Structure formats: C-alpha cells, structure tokens
Amino acid sequence: MVVTAVATIVVIAALATAAIVLNVQHADATPVRNKGRGYNTEEYMAARQRLLSKEQKRALGAELQLNKNELQLNNILLKEKKEIMENSRLDRLTYTPALSFFKSKEWIEKTTTFKIIRKMPKGAALHLHEPAITSLDWFVKNLTYRENIYMCTDKDGFILLNIFLTPPQNPDCVWKLVKEERMAATSVELFDAKLRQNISFLSTDPLTKYSGTNSAWDRFNKYFEQVGSLLFNAPLLRDYFQQALQEFWEDNVQYIELRGAMFGYTEVDGTIHDTAYGVELYKNASEEFISKHADFLGAKVIMSGLRFKSEGVIRNEVLQAISMRRKFPDFFLGYDLVAQEDPLNPLLFYLDALLYPTLRSLDDALPYFFHAGETKWEGTDVDENLLDALLLNTTRIGHGYALAKHPELADFVKSRGIAVEVNPISNQLLGLVSDLRNHAIVPLLADDFPLVISSDDPAAWEALPLTHDFFVAFMDLSGQDVGLGFLKKLAINSLKYSALNTFEKEAALSLWQSKWDTFVTEAVAEFS
Ligand SMILES: *[C@@H]1O[C@H](CO)[C@@H](O)[C@H](O)[C@H]1NC(C)=O
Ligand SMILES: *[C@@H]1O[C@H](CO)[C@@H](O)[C@H](O)[C@H]1NC(C)=O
Ligand SMILES: *[C@@H]1O[C@H](CO)[C@@H](O)[C@H](O)[C@H]1NC(C)=O
Ligand SMILES: *[C@@H]1O[C@H](CO)[C@@H](O)[C@H](O)[C@H]1NC(C)=O
Ligand SMILES: [Zn+2]
C-alpha cells in the first residue's frame, strides 16, 4: 500500500515537472495570440469565472442576498468549513463530518458551526415519526419511573417495556416491575444508563455492527418494539409528545409535522380509544404547549399506516383519514404509508384504496405525504414508488433518496414544487450511504430543488431534534463555497413547503424572520 502510494506520488510529481517544462518552453516561443477562436489567458479566466458563477448560482440558497450582518456570519461559517475540509483534503486525514454518526457526533458538537446551527431558527421539521422524537434520556428518566411499568428481556437480548395493571403470563419474556428491578440494582444510575444503552440504536456503530440495510432495519424495528407499547398508552404518549415539543423548541425549531398512528391508543385498564381521540390528544397537547410558548407554532399530524398490512386494512385507514380530515381540517393533514420500503408492499399494491378519495367528491380529498424512493434498488417495484407517489399527487415525498436517478420524475418534482424531505443521518444509519458526501440527493441540492432537511427518528440514534441533520447537510451535502444562504434557504423551504395554510404560513415566516434577525446579530457578536 505504502509503496504504491509513494510510487504514485513520484509519477504525479514527474508529470507535474514535465508540464512546467512544457509551459516554460511554450512561453519562450512566439507569444500566444488570440488567433481564430482560441482564448488568451485573460479571456480564458473570464470565461472560467462566468461558467463557475453560473454553476454556483444554481445551488440551493445561492440567490439569497445576504445583508451586512449575514455576510459576517457567513464568513465565520465559511472559515471553519474551509479549515475542516482543507485539513482533511490536503493532509489526507479522515473527514470526520462524513463518518458514521456514531463516530462523528461528539466531534461535531465541539465545532463552532454546530453551536451556530443549534442557535439558528431552523423553521420546521417536516419528517418525523411518533415514537422517536423525544430524547432517550427523558424517556428513561421520566416514563420508566411511572407506576405500572414493566420490563422483560426478549430472546434477542433486548429489553422490552410495557405498562400493565397486572402483567400477563409471558414465558418467552417474563415481565418484571421496573421499579423493583431498579431498586434491586447496585446503582440506579448504572441501571438507567444500561437501560438507555439497551434501547439506543447508537450504542454500537451501526455502520460496522450491521452488514447492510436489512440488518440495520431489524435493529431499528426492535427499537420501536422496545418503546412502542409505552407510547401507545395515551397518558404516557401525551407527556412524551409535550416533552418532544419542548425539545424541538429548545433546538430552535418553530413548528413540526408529525407522522403517527392516531388510532389504537389505550389506557392502562385496557380501554382502547378511537381515532378522533388520538388526533385530539395531539391537538390538545400542541395547543397547550403553544399557550405557554408564544414563539412556537405547534404541530400538525399525518396518519401513517404500515406497508405490510392488507389492502382492506389500508382502505379502512384511508376512510378514517378522510373523516379525520373533515373533522380537524386545520390539524389533521393527510395520510402516509411507512416501514422499510425495500421488502414490503409498494404503493401500487394499495392502488384501489389510495385512489378511493379521488374517486369521490372534492370534499373527500385526502392529501398524501408518501415515503417513496428510500432505496438503492433502481428500476424495481420499490423504486417505482416514486412514480406512484407523484401520480397520486403526493404533497411531499418522504426521503426520495432515489429521485436523482429519475430525470423525468425529478423534472416533475421541480416544476410542481413537490418538496423532498431529506433525512441524512437516518439514511446513513439505515444503510443507504456510508460517506455522507456521497448522499444521492447532493446533485439536487446543487440545483435548488424543492428540498427540506428533517431528522426522521432523531431520538432512536440520540441526535438532537434537527441540529445534527442540518450540520451534516451543511458540511457533507454542500460545497466548500456554500455558506449561510444554504442554511437560510433550508429554513425558509421548511416553512414554504409545510402544510400550513396561507395565513399561517405568512405568520410563520414573519415569526421566523424576526427570530432570524436576532439570531444573526447575536451569533456575529458571540462568534466573531
Ligand atoms: C440488554 O439488556 C439485557 C438484559 O440486561 C442484556 O442481556 C443484553 O445484553 C442487553 N443488550 C444490549 C444490546 O445492550
Ligand atoms: C416527568 O415529566 C412530567 C411532565 O411531563 C413532570 O411533571 C414530572 O415531574 C416528570 N417526572 C419525573 C420523575 O421526572
Ligand atoms: C381535548 O380538549 C377538549 C376541550 O378541552 C376536551 O373536550 C377533549 O376531551 C380533549 N381530548 C383529549 C383526547 O384530551
Ligand atoms: C392529480 O392531479 C392532477 C392535476 O391536478 C389530476 O388531473 C389527477 O386526476 C390527480 N390524480 C389523482 C390520483 O388524484
Ligand atoms: Zn420516515
């Protein structure tokens, strides 16, 4: 290896010397004239600059005119970005921001760029899932301390949690009261730390631990199994969601759109609530939070079904969704299908159910927010989910990881302004891309597609609500020359492509703008 590298350097050096010699000889010969159509050096450099700026002007955020303060902050960001990139590129060192999030997380948090992005008003998070939005710390330190919480260790060696008045017989996974287990432990701190580690997707490096998308998804699904039962308990879900809003607010996010089941929430006595109750639970909690935080715009919800259910089940959910849309037109946004796309049913499988609303009167219209193209399998049924999502008039596309491979569909997305919700850390940890600089969405960010950055399931991998994903988008999905305008446009896009109504959107943008101006002034003062 070393010998090859040295040999390569020698060859390159030799070529470079030859080139210099040639240049010198050329310069000594007759002066270069602009004969015919050739450029002289000056003309060449001018043409080079024209092409370069044409290219740069196409990038997301490039059209934004930055004011004096913003330019100062831009310089601070670009200085660190350049340093980090050049240290790695020229000294041939590992580029930490693009590594597995397991390895980069702590390092990221020490950078100035991270601190700036944490404080930055980021607008909305538009792609999130119900059971993975509140920090594991709070989950362990708060929810597992409640009454009637049980744990058991399943055959795969993972701790499952649940809530019962009296636990059922469960020989494969024997239920024990968490309170008693914790009391019997030598150290409460250690018990809680172990419990947290047992649940976290990030307790080992997913990129080395799991051999690919499928095994990563198996572990990911286990996370939902571990925490899911507690979060179907209505009172626990309400508190969990309120805490999520608190954490998003603290992460300087102004508004969220959340995908969740909405049906099947229970009480500890076995009562099962209907769908309207589920939607109201979220609506009330969101309103209560807003009443105490005037600078937060709350949440709206999207019902999400599972893409392994039968057509009949999905049809029933679509009917439920239509009725929720009628009942809560300002809060209930629409419908989506979730779970690992690769092996499960494509949208086409559910076509009859999904076409149902459009075959009815306009009043029944049901907006869709489909996950589509979260795959590397080009040209397969799953890849074609993109096609069906678009033909079913999806409002936005979840992930759209495969979109750049489909120029016709990409044109469609751009011309109709259908936003793609990009979740970079999720894509990496679930096995779509290891070095984040190779993320498939990069070409579309470089071409100002309607894109937003979100975080998918930040709590599962111990990321902050939105800051870490914005950080990797900035450091890995955009060029060294791309600065504050990119981040600003991402924040603006998140509100522009939200499902807020026109009136709410205006209010959201003006709230965001005033926060933005304060942020820029404060950040310049703090980080100059
Ligand atoms: C989870 O906890 C169980 C019970 O303490 C233990 O046997 C298992 O090794 C832990 N697994 C992980 C992945 O931490
Ligand atoms: C858990 O959170 C709730 C708010 O949701 C709070 O009132 C309560 O004091 C917390 N309990 C613990 C044990 O931290
Ligand atoms: C939501 O709030 C309304 C009005 O206070 C109340 O009638 C309803 O029962 C609440 N629903 C839930 C699920 O908490
Ligand atoms: C999608 O929208 C187009 C244009 O408005 C319309 O012609 C088409 O029928 C819609 N498709 C569905 C499935 O609703
Ligand atoms: Zn998702």
PDB file of C-alpha atoms in Angstrom, residues 4 11 25 27 38 61 73 86 129 166 186 215 235 239 288 293 327 359 395 414 523:
ATOM      1  CA  THR A   4       2.115   2.108  -4.262  1.00  0.00           C
ATOM      2  CA  VAL A  11       4.750   9.674 -11.011  1.00  0.00           C
ATOM      3  CA  GLN A  25       9.065  26.243 -23.431  1.00  0.00           C
ATOM      4  CA  ALA A  27       6.121  30.815 -23.054  1.00  0.00           C
ATOM      5  CA  GLY A  38      -8.924  30.425 -29.002  1.00  0.00           C
ATOM      6  CA  GLY A  61     -29.895  29.345  -1.424  1.00  0.00           C
ATOM      7  CA  LEU A  73     -21.802  35.312   9.939  1.00  0.00           C
ATOM      8  CA  GLU A  86      -8.759  21.566   3.706  1.00  0.00           C
ATOM      9  CA  HIS A 129     -42.228   9.673  13.473  1.00  0.00           C
ATOM     10  CA  THR A 166     -51.330  -6.995  36.124  1.00  0.00           C
ATOM     11  CA  THR A 186     -26.492  -1.892  42.788  1.00  0.00           C
ATOM     12  CA  SER A 215     -29.968  -5.877   9.428  1.00  0.00           C
ATOM     13  CA  PRO A 235     -51.310   9.450  29.095  1.00  0.00           C
ATOM     14  CA  ASP A 239     -46.405  13.610  28.109  1.00  0.00           C
ATOM     15  CA  GLU A 288     -51.415  23.615  25.488  1.00  0.00           C
ATOM     16  CA  HIS A 293     -44.737  29.367  24.228  1.00  0.00           C
ATOM     17  CA  LYS A 327     -63.300  16.780  11.488  1.00  0.00           C
ATOM     18  CA  LEU A 359     -62.999   8.907  -6.997  1.00  0.00           C
ATOM     19  CA  THR A 395     -47.948  16.811  -1.247  1.00  0.00           C
ATOM     20  CA  LYS A 414     -39.133  20.586  -9.548  1.00  0.00           C
ATOM     21  CA  ALA A 523     -24.233  34.963  16.552  1.00  0.00           C
TER      22      ALA A 523
END
